[in-house]
Amino acid sequence: MRKKRLANNTLSSLILQITTIICGFILPKLILSNFGSDVNGLVNSITQFLQIFAFLDLGVGAVFQSSLYKPLADNDIVKISEIYVSGQKFFTRLAEILLGYVIVLIVVYPFIANQNFGFTYTATLIVAMSVSSFAQYYFGMANGLFLTADQRGYIQYNVQIITLILNTLSCYILIYLGASIHIVKMTTSLIYLIRPIVLKVYVDKHYSINKKAVYTDEPIKQKWNGLAQHIASVVLDSTDTIVLTVFSTLANVSIYSVYYLVISGLKQLFNATTNGIQALIGELYARQEKDELKKVFGWTEWLIHTMTTFIFGCAGVLIIPFIMIYTKGIVDADYNQPSFSVILIIAYAMYCIRLPYHIAIKAGVHYKETQHCYWIAAVMNLITSVVLVNKWGLIGVAIGTLVAMTYQTVWMAIYDSENIIYWPIKSFVKQIIVDILISVIGVIATKNIKITNYSYYKWFIAAVEVAIIWGIVVVVVNWIFYRENLKRLTQGLKNNR
């Protein structure tokens, strides 16, 4: 049953992320072509300000989900109901806070952002983009996280796939018909209202949760620590766009957002492969199956490091040609930023490398013990970005992200080694050395691959060539240092044919 649910979650999550990536490239391109870089920058800037709440499942939601692992494993319906009711109350309260936050944002944002749009234009756009966020926390957050904790995340992933496709088609038609950006974004919000409604209906039908359960002791431990960790995570993730909004230009925000489209797509692919693993590690930790836990963690660490090195290595070679093709015909900003792209890719490669250690912290419910790491990383990113943005612009904020991600990755690996998985830190050091070795050889082997006349066809041919070369490097180096893992991967692929 574990393997079947893991397979269902991983497959549906992977399909969701691929769909998200495809749709994520289509809509910004339409906005860029029809509304220009400044409007695209404004939309992405507002999105980042709203993501303080839009990514709430990384904070309190993560604690809510982690708290459910043990009662779900024990089939303790009383405890499950108490956690569910507590979580729903908290999300409802946060929805009300979100409403107040949006009102403040409407009043303040038009004056702090370095933009040339009128107050009414900007304020109404914020309203249009915030509707779905409010509905998500008021109606659907608890249900989605509950299904994920019960290793049935594929239910909500499938709903998201449908709404993403529906939204992309609707926005394409509206833009083609000449609709304003406000109508386009309001349509998106209304379509995304489908998600919480469907999840509520499913949970009500398939689970016997007592939604009137009364409890004396708070069933979700470390709730506020999770919120603190979440805020620090969002600050870390959103600093670049916010700093560029305040201290630079919306054109630079637009340039950053286009590069981040590629980076975000890669991040989503990695998150897709780890969504099911987190629930599995959470269950193993709750049951204290220590040997199996170490086995799963060790495999996850190697797989994520290897995938990160391969995928981000290829991206480092291919991202500039892709961006040049993607932004062809757009001349109101300079999208050719090679130094910025290299630093940003390394920074988010570190983000993906930290995933197994981040997953272990969430599965072990160690929020209180680790929240200072998130705060320190957030402050490091913010200070470095603000100090460097005036002199180096996009490169400055990318350096801030790299410094913060590197610190967080190393800190988490050490913490997990000493407090949760008890995985030897020398395994992490060895893995990092292998990652660097692969990267150096891969860069040298592909440095002469050039794309002179930009087109998607020529880019695809070059991408295949780069992937083959990096793939060979990854296999050869791992055959030397991680032969047993490589054999296990090959055997697993054969068995799934």
Tab-separated table of N, CA, C and O in Angstrom, residues 242-359:
chain	number	residue	atom	x	y	z
A	242	ILE	N	11.020	41.667	-3.985
A	242	ILE	CA	10.642	42.815	-3.163
A	242	ILE	C	11.745	43.879	-3.168
A	242	ILE	O	11.469	45.074	-3.310
A	243	VAL	N	13.001	43.452	-3.034
A	243	VAL	CA	14.118	44.397	-3.063
A	243	VAL	C	14.196	45.097	-4.418
A	243	VAL	O	14.401	46.318	-4.499
A	244	LEU	N	14.017	44.342	-5.495
A	244	LEU	CA	14.033	44.944	-6.834
A	244	LEU	C	12.863	45.910	-7.014
A	244	LEU	O	13.000	46.951	-7.664
A	245	THR	N	11.708	45.586	-6.433
A	245	THR	CA	10.532	46.454	-6.537
A	245	THR	C	10.793	47.804	-5.871
A	245	THR	O	10.449	48.850	-6.413
A	246	VAL	N	11.406	47.766	-4.691
A	246	VAL	CA	11.602	48.988	-3.910
A	246	VAL	C	12.840	49.764	-4.360
A	246	VAL	O	12.812	50.988	-4.459
A	247	PHE	N	13.937	49.062	-4.654
A	247	PHE	CA	15.218	49.735	-4.901
A	247	PHE	C	15.646	49.748	-6.375
A	247	PHE	O	16.631	50.390	-6.709
A	248	SER	N	14.918	49.041	-7.227
A	248	SER	CA	15.312	49.007	-8.633
A	248	SER	C	14.111	49.390	-9.499
A	248	SER	O	13.390	50.325	-9.156
A	249	THR	N	13.901	48.689	-10.598
A	249	THR	CA	12.818	49.033	-11.526
A	249	THR	C	11.930	47.826	-11.788
A	249	THR	O	12.344	46.679	-11.591
A	250	LEU	N	10.708	48.091	-12.274
A	250	LEU	CA	9.813	46.996	-12.647
A	250	LEU	C	10.351	46.234	-13.852
A	250	LEU	O	10.043	45.053	-14.035
A	251	ALA	N	11.154	46.887	-14.686
A	251	ALA	CA	11.791	46.178	-15.802
A	251	ALA	C	12.727	45.096	-15.270
A	251	ALA	O	12.756	43.968	-15.785
A	252	ASN	N	13.489	45.411	-14.210
A	252	ASN	CA	14.359	44.403	-13.598
A	252	ASN	C	13.549	43.306	-12.911
A	252	ASN	O	13.953	42.143	-12.898
A	253	VAL	N	12.417	43.676	-12.326
A	253	VAL	CA	11.522	42.666	-11.752
A	253	VAL	C	11.054	41.711	-12.849
A	253	VAL	O	10.986	40.497	-12.664
A	254	SER	N	10.732	42.271	-14.011
A	254	SER	CA	10.286	41.449	-15.137
A	254	SER	C	11.397	40.514	-15.607
A	254	SER	O	11.164	39.327	-15.874
A	255	ILE	N	12.628	41.054	-15.719
A	255	ILE	CA	13.763	40.215	-16.130
A	255	ILE	C	13.961	39.077	-15.126
A	255	ILE	O	14.117	37.912	-15.507
A	256	TYR	N	13.936	39.421	-13.834
A	256	TYR	CA	14.091	38.405	-12.795
A	256	TYR	C	12.997	37.345	-12.908
A	256	TYR	O	13.273	36.145	-12.814
A	257	SER	N	11.757	37.785	-13.141
A	257	SER	CA	10.629	36.851	-13.181
A	257	SER	C	10.739	35.889	-14.357
A	257	SER	O	10.337	34.724	-14.243
A	258	VAL	N	11.286	36.352	-15.492
A	258	VAL	CA	11.433	35.469	-16.648
A	258	VAL	C	12.478	34.393	-16.363
A	258	VAL	O	12.266	33.212	-16.658
A	259	TYR	N	13.604	34.770	-15.778
A	259	TYR	CA	14.610	33.766	-15.405
A	259	TYR	C	14.063	32.833	-14.331
A	259	TYR	O	14.323	31.626	-14.344
A	260	TYR	N	13.276	33.412	-13.421
A	260	TYR	CA	12.721	32.599	-12.336
A	260	TYR	C	11.680	31.602	-12.858
A	260	TYR	O	11.428	30.585	-12.220
A	261	LEU	N	11.084	31.895	-14.018
A	261	LEU	CA	10.186	30.915	-14.635
A	261	LEU	C	10.904	29.589	-14.842
A	261	LEU	O	10.363	28.510	-14.564
A	262	VAL	N	12.121	29.676	-15.365
A	262	VAL	CA	12.916	28.462	-15.594
A	262	VAL	C	13.290	27.824	-14.264
A	262	VAL	O	13.109	26.620	-14.055
A	263	ILE	N	13.806	28.642	-13.337
A	263	ILE	CA	14.228	28.131	-12.026
A	263	ILE	C	13.052	27.516	-11.275
A	263	ILE	O	13.160	26.440	-10.681
A	264	SER	N	11.906	28.210	-11.317
A	264	SER	CA	10.717	27.723	-10.620
A	264	SER	C	10.261	26.386	-11.190
A	264	SER	O	9.846	25.485	-10.449
A	265	GLY	N	10.360	26.247	-12.516
A	265	GLY	CA	9.986	24.975	-13.135
A	265	GLY	C	10.855	23.839	-12.640
A	265	GLY	O	10.360	22.738	-12.340
A	266	LEU	N	12.152	24.094	-12.515
A	266	LEU	CA	13.059	23.064	-12.012
A	266	LEU	C	12.763	22.745	-10.547
A	266	LEU	O	12.762	21.582	-10.131
A	267	LYS	N	12.499	23.795	-9.751
A	267	LYS	CA	12.142	23.584	-8.340
A	267	LYS	C	10.891	22.725	-8.215
A	267	LYS	O	10.805	21.829	-7.371
A	268	GLN	N	9.915	23.001	-9.057
A	268	GLN	CA	8.643	22.273	-8.994
A	268	GLN	C	8.835	20.801	-9.334
A	268	GLN	O	8.179	19.927	-8.747
A	269	LEU	N	9.729	20.511	-10.275
A	269	LEU	CA	10.007	19.116	-10.612
A	269	LEU	C	10.585	18.383	-9.404
A	269	LEU	O	10.219	17.245	-9.119
A	270	PHE	N	11.479	19.047	-8.688
A	270	PHE	CA	12.065	18.422	-7.501
A	270	PHE	C	11.030	18.260	-6.395
A	270	PHE	O	10.985	17.236	-5.716
A	271	ASN	N	10.193	19.280	-6.205
A	271	ASN	CA	9.142	19.173	-5.194
A	271	ASN	C	8.180	18.041	-5.539
A	271	ASN	O	7.651	17.363	-4.647
A	272	ALA	N	7.957	17.821	-6.838
A	272	ALA	CA	7.060	16.748	-7.265
A	272	ALA	C	7.607	15.385	-6.865
A	272	ALA	O	6.857	14.484	-6.474
A	273	THR	N	8.920	15.231	-6.944
A	273	THR	CA	9.517	13.942	-6.603
A	273	THR	C	9.601	13.716	-5.097
A	273	THR	O	9.796	12.586	-4.657
A	274	THR	N	9.444	14.785	-4.307
A	274	THR	CA	9.586	14.644	-2.854
A	274	THR	C	8.267	14.733	-2.099
A	274	THR	O	8.239	14.478	-0.894
A	275	ASN	N	7.173	15.090	-2.769
A	275	ASN	CA	5.884	15.226	-2.076
A	275	ASN	C	5.470	13.936	-1.393
A	275	ASN	O	5.053	13.921	-0.236
A	276	GLY	N	5.566	12.821	-2.121
A	276	GLY	CA	5.186	11.542	-1.534
A	276	GLY	C	6.206	11.053	-0.531
A	276	GLY	O	5.863	10.402	0.463
A	277	ILE	N	7.486	11.371	-0.755
A	277	ILE	CA	8.554	10.907	0.130
A	277	ILE	C	8.412	11.507	1.519
A	277	ILE	O	8.666	10.841	2.522
A	278	GLN	N	8.004	12.784	1.588
A	278	GLN	CA	7.869	13.424	2.902
A	278	GLN	C	6.850	12.697	3.775
A	278	GLN	O	7.089	12.460	4.960
A	279	ALA	N	5.708	12.355	3.189
A	279	ALA	CA	4.690	11.636	3.957
A	279	ALA	C	5.206	10.267	4.395
A	279	ALA	O	4.938	9.811	5.511
A	280	LEU	N	5.967	9.603	3.526
A	280	LEU	CA	6.525	8.295	3.865
A	280	LEU	C	7.544	8.422	5.000
A	280	LEU	O	7.507	7.653	5.972
A	281	ILE	N	8.456	9.397	4.899
A	281	ILE	CA	9.441	9.604	5.960
A	281	ILE	C	8.745	9.992	7.266
A	281	ILE	O	9.142	9.562	8.351
A	282	GLY	N	7.677	10.793	7.164
A	282	GLY	CA	6.915	11.162	8.343
A	282	GLY	C	6.308	9.960	9.039
A	282	GLY	O	6.332	9.850	10.271
A	283	GLU	N	5.770	9.031	8.246
A	283	GLU	CA	5.187	7.816	8.821
A	283	GLU	C	6.265	6.951	9.467
A	283	GLU	O	6.086	6.431	10.578
A	284	LEU	N	7.403	6.776	8.786
A	284	LEU	CA	8.495	5.961	9.329
A	284	LEU	C	9.032	6.560	10.622
A	284	LEU	O	9.343	5.832	11.576
A	285	TYR	N	9.134	7.895	10.671
A	285	TYR	CA	9.617	8.554	11.884
A	285	TYR	C	8.613	8.388	13.020
A	285	TYR	O	8.995	8.133	14.173
A	286	ALA	N	7.324	8.518	12.705
A	286	ALA	CA	6.281	8.365	13.722
A	286	ALA	C	6.278	6.954	14.304
A	286	ALA	O	6.060	6.758	15.497
A	287	ARG	N	6.537	5.961	13.461
A	287	ARG	CA	6.560	4.562	13.904
A	287	ARG	C	7.928	4.161	14.463
A	287	ARG	O	8.098	3.036	14.934
A	288	GLN	N	8.917	5.072	14.359
A	288	GLN	CA	10.285	4.818	14.823
A	288	GLN	C	10.896	3.575	14.174
A	288	GLN	O	11.601	2.785	14.816
A	289	GLU	N	10.643	3.418	12.875
A	289	GLU	CA	11.283	2.356	12.089
A	289	GLU	C	12.641	2.884	11.623
A	289	GLU	O	12.812	3.289	10.464
A	290	LYS	N	13.619	2.893	12.507
A	290	LYS	CA	14.863	3.624	12.317
A	290	LYS	C	15.701	3.104	11.158
A	290	LYS	O	16.280	3.885	10.391
A	291	ASP	N	15.789	1.805	11.020
A	291	ASP	CA	16.616	1.245	9.949
A	291	ASP	C	16.028	1.592	8.575
A	291	ASP	O	16.762	1.989	7.664
A	292	GLU	N	14.720	1.414	8.445
A	292	GLU	CA	14.065	1.731	7.171
A	292	GLU	C	14.130	3.241	6.907
A	292	GLU	O	14.285	3.668	5.754
A	293	LEU	N	14.033	4.035	7.963
A	293	LEU	CA	14.110	5.488	7.825
A	293	LEU	C	15.467	5.911	7.263
A	293	LEU	O	15.548	6.733	6.336
A	294	LYS	N	16.543	5.343	7.820
A	294	LYS	CA	17.880	5.672	7.324
A	294	LYS	C	18.052	5.226	5.877
A	294	LYS	O	18.674	5.919	5.061
A	295	LYS	N	17.505	4.065	5.561
A	295	LYS	CA	17.617	3.535	4.202
A	295	LYS	C	16.921	4.457	3.202
A	295	LYS	O	17.478	4.806	2.154
A	296	VAL	N	15.689	4.862	3.534
A	296	VAL	CA	14.931	5.754	2.648
A	296	VAL	C	15.607	7.112	2.537
A	296	VAL	O	15.705	7.688	1.443
A	297	PHE	N	16.096	7.649	3.671
A	297	PHE	CA	16.739	8.961	3.650
A	297	PHE	C	18.021	8.934	2.823
A	297	PHE	O	18.283	9.851	2.030
A	298	GLY	N	18.836	7.910	3.008
A	298	GLY	CA	20.090	7.809	2.266
A	298	GLY	C	19.858	7.765	0.762
A	298	GLY	O	20.559	8.426	-0.013
A	299	TRP	N	18.856	7.001	0.376
A	299	TRP	CA	18.512	6.910	-1.048
A	299	TRP	C	17.989	8.249	-1.562
A	299	TRP	O	18.363	8.693	-2.651
A	300	THR	N	17.145	8.898	-0.763
A	300	THR	CA	16.586	10.199	-1.155
A	300	THR	C	17.683	11.245	-1.300
A	300	THR	O	17.679	12.030	-2.259
A	301	GLU	N	18.622	11.273	-0.353
A	301	GLU	CA	19.722	12.244	-0.411
A	301	GLU	C	20.519	12.075	-1.696
A	301	GLU	O	20.773	13.052	-2.423
A	302	TRP	N	20.927	10.859	-1.999
A	302	TRP	CA	21.730	10.622	-3.204
A	302	TRP	C	20.960	10.972	-4.471
A	302	TRP	O	21.490	11.618	-5.378
A	303	LEU	N	19.701	10.564	-4.519
A	303	LEU	CA	18.901	10.797	-5.720
A	303	LEU	C	18.704	12.290	-5.977
A	303	LEU	O	18.844	12.763	-7.113
A	304	ILE	N	18.399	13.055	-4.928
A	304	ILE	CA	18.165	14.492	-5.102
A	304	ILE	C	19.458	15.217	-5.477
A	304	ILE	O	19.457	16.089	-6.356
A	305	HIS	N	20.558	14.865	-4.831
A	305	HIS	CA	21.841	15.473	-5.192
A	305	HIS	C	22.184	15.184	-6.652
A	305	HIS	O	22.610	16.085	-7.399
A	306	THR	N	21.998	13.930	-7.066
A	306	THR	CA	22.349	13.536	-8.436
A	306	THR	C	21.458	14.232	-9.457
A	306	THR	O	21.940	14.751	-10.477
A	307	MET	N	20.153	14.262	-9.198
A	307	MET	CA	19.226	14.934	-10.106
A	307	MET	C	19.510	16.435	-10.179
A	307	MET	O	19.461	17.040	-11.251
A	308	THR	N	19.807	17.036	-9.019
A	308	THR	CA	20.099	18.477	-8.983
A	308	THR	C	21.309	18.812	-9.842
A	308	THR	O	21.289	19.752	-10.646
A	309	THR	N	22.371	18.048	-9.664
A	309	THR	CA	23.599	18.306	-10.412
A	309	THR	C	23.365	18.181	-11.902
A	309	THR	O	23.823	19.027	-12.690
A	310	PHE	N	22.650	17.154	-12.306
A	310	PHE	CA	22.385	16.929	-13.730
A	310	PHE	C	21.485	18.023	-14.315
A	310	PHE	O	21.819	18.667	-15.309
A	311	ILE	N	20.347	18.261	-13.679
A	311	ILE	CA	19.354	19.181	-14.247
A	311	ILE	C	19.835	20.628	-14.207
A	311	ILE	O	19.736	21.362	-15.198
A	312	PHE	N	20.386	21.061	-13.069
A	312	PHE	CA	20.847	22.446	-12.988
A	312	PHE	C	22.133	22.660	-13.780
A	312	PHE	O	22.410	23.768	-14.246
A	313	GLY	N	22.930	21.603	-13.934
A	313	GLY	CA	24.107	21.702	-14.780
A	313	GLY	C	23.723	21.961	-16.226
A	313	GLY	O	24.276	22.853	-16.892
A	314	CYS	N	22.758	21.196	-16.727
A	314	CYS	CA	22.251	21.414	-18.087
A	314	CYS	C	21.622	22.796	-18.212
A	314	CYS	O	21.812	23.499	-19.220
A	315	ALA	N	20.888	23.217	-17.186
A	315	ALA	CA	20.227	24.531	-17.219
A	315	ALA	C	21.237	25.663	-17.311
A	315	ALA	O	21.008	26.662	-18.005
A	316	GLY	N	22.373	25.514	-16.621
A	316	GLY	CA	23.388	26.549	-16.666
A	316	GLY	C	23.915	26.801	-18.069
A	316	GLY	O	24.238	27.928	-18.437
A	317	VAL	N	23.972	25.743	-18.867
A	317	VAL	CA	24.456	25.862	-20.241
A	317	VAL	C	23.364	26.391	-21.172
A	317	VAL	O	23.643	27.151	-22.097
A	318	LEU	N	22.113	26.045	-20.900
A	318	LEU	CA	21.023	26.261	-21.858
A	318	LEU	C	20.113	27.447	-21.547
A	318	LEU	O	19.311	27.843	-22.396
A	319	ILE	N	20.227	28.047	-20.363
A	319	ILE	CA	19.219	29.028	-19.959
A	319	ILE	C	19.272	30.312	-20.786
A	319	ILE	O	18.229	30.839	-21.185
A	320	ILE	N	20.469	30.840	-21.070
A	320	ILE	CA	20.557	32.092	-21.825
A	320	ILE	C	19.973	31.947	-23.234
A	320	ILE	O	19.153	32.788	-23.658
A	321	PRO	N	20.361	30.916	-24.002
A	321	PRO	CA	19.726	30.758	-25.319
A	321	PRO	C	18.203	30.637	-25.237
A	321	PRO	O	17.484	31.194	-26.071
A	322	PHE	N	17.711	29.918	-24.213
A	322	PHE	CA	16.263	29.775	-24.073
A	322	PHE	C	15.592	31.111	-23.803
A	322	PHE	O	14.563	31.441	-24.396
A	323	ILE	N	16.176	31.898	-22.892
A	323	ILE	CA	15.602	33.203	-22.558
A	323	ILE	C	15.601	34.117	-23.782
A	323	ILE	O	14.645	34.868	-24.018
A	324	MET	N	16.643	34.055	-24.585
A	324	MET	CA	16.720	34.884	-25.789
A	324	MET	C	15.628	34.511	-26.797
A	324	MET	O	15.068	35.375	-27.471
A	325	ILE	N	15.340	33.222	-26.890
A	325	ILE	CA	14.262	32.777	-27.781
A	325	ILE	C	12.903	33.171	-27.209
A	325	ILE	O	12.026	33.671	-27.919
A	326	TYR	N	12.734	32.963	-25.902
A	326	TYR	CA	11.463	33.225	-25.228
A	326	TYR	C	11.076	34.691	-25.292
A	326	TYR	O	9.906	35.044	-25.433
A	327	THR	N	12.087	35.587	-25.192
A	327	THR	CA	11.816	37.035	-25.178
A	327	THR	C	12.086	37.693	-26.527
A	327	THR	O	12.190	38.921	-26.618
A	328	LYS	N	12.206	36.914	-27.565
A	328	LYS	CA	12.468	37.451	-28.904
A	328	LYS	C	11.372	38.446	-29.297
A	328	LYS	O	10.185	38.161	-29.186
A	329	GLY	N	11.770	39.626	-29.741
A	329	GLY	CA	10.811	40.655	-30.131
A	329	GLY	C	10.453	41.604	-29.011
A	329	GLY	O	9.803	42.626	-29.243
A	330	ILE	N	10.877	41.311	-27.783
A	330	ILE	CA	10.612	42.198	-26.643
A	330	ILE	C	11.864	43.040	-26.413
A	330	ILE	O	12.925	42.525	-26.050
A	331	VAL	N	11.759	44.347	-26.647
A	331	VAL	CA	12.943	45.205	-26.665
A	331	VAL	C	12.920	46.283	-25.582
A	331	VAL	O	13.789	47.154	-25.561
A	332	ASP	N	11.932	46.226	-24.674
A	332	ASP	CA	11.852	47.275	-23.656
A	332	ASP	C	12.673	46.955	-22.408
A	332	ASP	O	12.624	47.669	-21.413
A	333	ALA	N	13.426	45.850	-22.431
A	333	ALA	CA	14.328	45.501	-21.329
A	333	ALA	C	15.377	44.531	-21.871
A	333	ALA	O	15.133	43.811	-22.842
A	334	ASP	N	16.568	44.504	-21.236
A	334	ASP	CA	17.658	43.626	-21.667
A	334	ASP	C	17.595	42.305	-20.901
A	334	ASP	O	17.968	42.239	-19.729
A	335	TYR	N	17.159	41.256	-21.589
A	335	TYR	CA	16.988	39.951	-20.944
A	335	TYR	C	18.231	39.070	-21.059
A	335	TYR	O	18.220	37.934	-20.590
A	336	ASN	N	19.295	39.579	-21.664
A	336	ASN	CA	20.548	38.814	-21.789
A	336	ASN	C	21.424	39.107	-20.577
A	336	ASN	O	22.161	40.095	-20.530
A	337	GLN	N	21.345	38.245	-19.562
A	337	GLN	CA	22.027	38.469	-18.285
A	337	GLN	C	22.792	37.202	-17.868
A	337	GLN	O	22.400	36.479	-16.950
A	338	PRO	N	23.936	36.899	-18.538
A	338	PRO	CA	24.653	35.637	-18.280
A	338	PRO	C	25.196	35.495	-16.855
A	338	PRO	O	25.054	34.430	-16.244
A	339	SER	N	25.839	36.537	-16.310
A	339	SER	CA	26.411	36.428	-14.958
A	339	SER	C	25.319	36.220	-13.919
A	339	SER	O	25.442	35.384	-13.005
A	340	PHE	N	24.240	36.968	-14.046
A	340	PHE	CA	23.095	36.825	-13.148
A	340	PHE	C	22.534	35.414	-13.210
A	340	PHE	O	22.217	34.803	-12.178
A	341	SER	N	22.417	34.856	-14.418
A	341	SER	CA	21.817	33.527	-14.581
A	341	SER	C	22.653	32.447	-13.902
A	341	SER	O	22.111	31.538	-13.274
A	342	VAL	N	23.984	32.543	-14.003
A	342	VAL	CA	24.856	31.540	-13.390
A	342	VAL	C	24.717	31.545	-11.869
A	342	VAL	O	24.558	30.492	-11.231
A	343	ILE	N	24.746	32.740	-11.277
A	343	ILE	CA	24.641	32.844	-9.811
A	343	ILE	C	23.280	32.360	-9.339
A	343	ILE	O	23.170	31.648	-8.333
A	344	LEU	N	22.214	32.736	-10.066
A	344	LEU	CA	20.862	32.331	-9.674
A	344	LEU	C	20.701	30.819	-9.756
A	344	LEU	O	20.074	30.203	-8.882
A	345	ILE	N	21.262	30.201	-10.780
A	345	ILE	CA	21.157	28.746	-10.932
A	345	ILE	C	21.893	28.025	-9.811
A	345	ILE	O	21.384	27.052	-9.232
A	346	ILE	N	23.092	28.493	-9.463
A	346	ILE	CA	23.827	27.872	-8.358
A	346	ILE	C	23.053	28.028	-7.052
A	346	ILE	O	22.969	27.097	-6.237
A	347	ALA	N	22.457	29.216	-6.847
A	347	ALA	CA	21.694	29.472	-5.618
A	347	ALA	C	20.531	28.495	-5.477
A	347	ALA	O	20.314	27.920	-4.391
A	348	TYR	N	19.795	28.283	-6.551
A	348	TYR	CA	18.628	27.406	-6.452
A	348	TYR	C	18.980	25.931	-6.606
A	348	TYR	O	18.174	25.065	-6.248
A	349	ALA	N	20.174	25.650	-7.095
A	349	ALA	CA	20.672	24.279	-6.999
A	349	ALA	C	20.886	23.939	-5.525
A	349	ALA	O	20.558	22.829	-5.068
A	350	MET	N	21.401	24.905	-4.764
A	350	MET	CA	21.556	24.712	-3.322
A	350	MET	C	20.195	24.533	-2.650
A	350	MET	O	20.053	23.744	-1.716
A	351	TYR	N	19.186	25.262	-3.138
A	351	TYR	CA	17.830	25.105	-2.602
A	351	TYR	C	17.365	23.656	-2.763
A	351	TYR	O	16.791	23.066	-1.828
A	352	CYS	N	17.597	23.077	-3.933
A	352	CYS	CA	17.138	21.702	-4.184
A	352	CYS	C	17.979	20.682	-3.424
A	352	CYS	O	17.452	19.669	-2.948
A	353	ILE	N	19.274	20.946	-3.298
A	353	ILE	CA	20.140	20.039	-2.545
A	353	ILE	C	19.717	19.955	-1.079
A	353	ILE	O	19.858	18.917	-0.433
A	354	ARG	N	19.162	21.054	-0.550
A	354	ARG	CA	18.747	21.072	0.858
A	354	ARG	C	17.437	20.337	1.100
A	354	ARG	O	17.066	20.098	2.260
A	355	LEU	N	16.725	19.939	0.054
A	355	LEU	CA	15.393	19.347	0.213
A	355	LEU	C	15.356	18.113	1.123
A	355	LEU	O	14.470	18.019	1.978
A	356	PRO	N	16.259	17.136	0.975
A	356	PRO	CA	16.154	15.968	1.876
A	356	PRO	C	16.296	16.331	3.344
A	356	PRO	O	15.635	15.734	4.206
A	357	TYR	N	17.118	17.332	3.652
A	357	TYR	CA	17.328	17.746	5.044
A	357	TYR	C	16.133	18.561	5.554
A	357	TYR	O	15.735	18.436	6.716
A	358	HIS	N	15.553	19.364	4.672
A	358	HIS	CA	14.345	20.120	4.999
A	358	HIS	C	13.169	19.168	5.242
A	358	HIS	O	12.374	19.359	6.166
A	359	ILE	N	13.059	18.136	4.407
A	359	ILE	CA	11.997	17.142	4.557
A	359	ILE	C	12.111	16.433	5.899
A	359	ILE	O	11.116	16.212	6.595
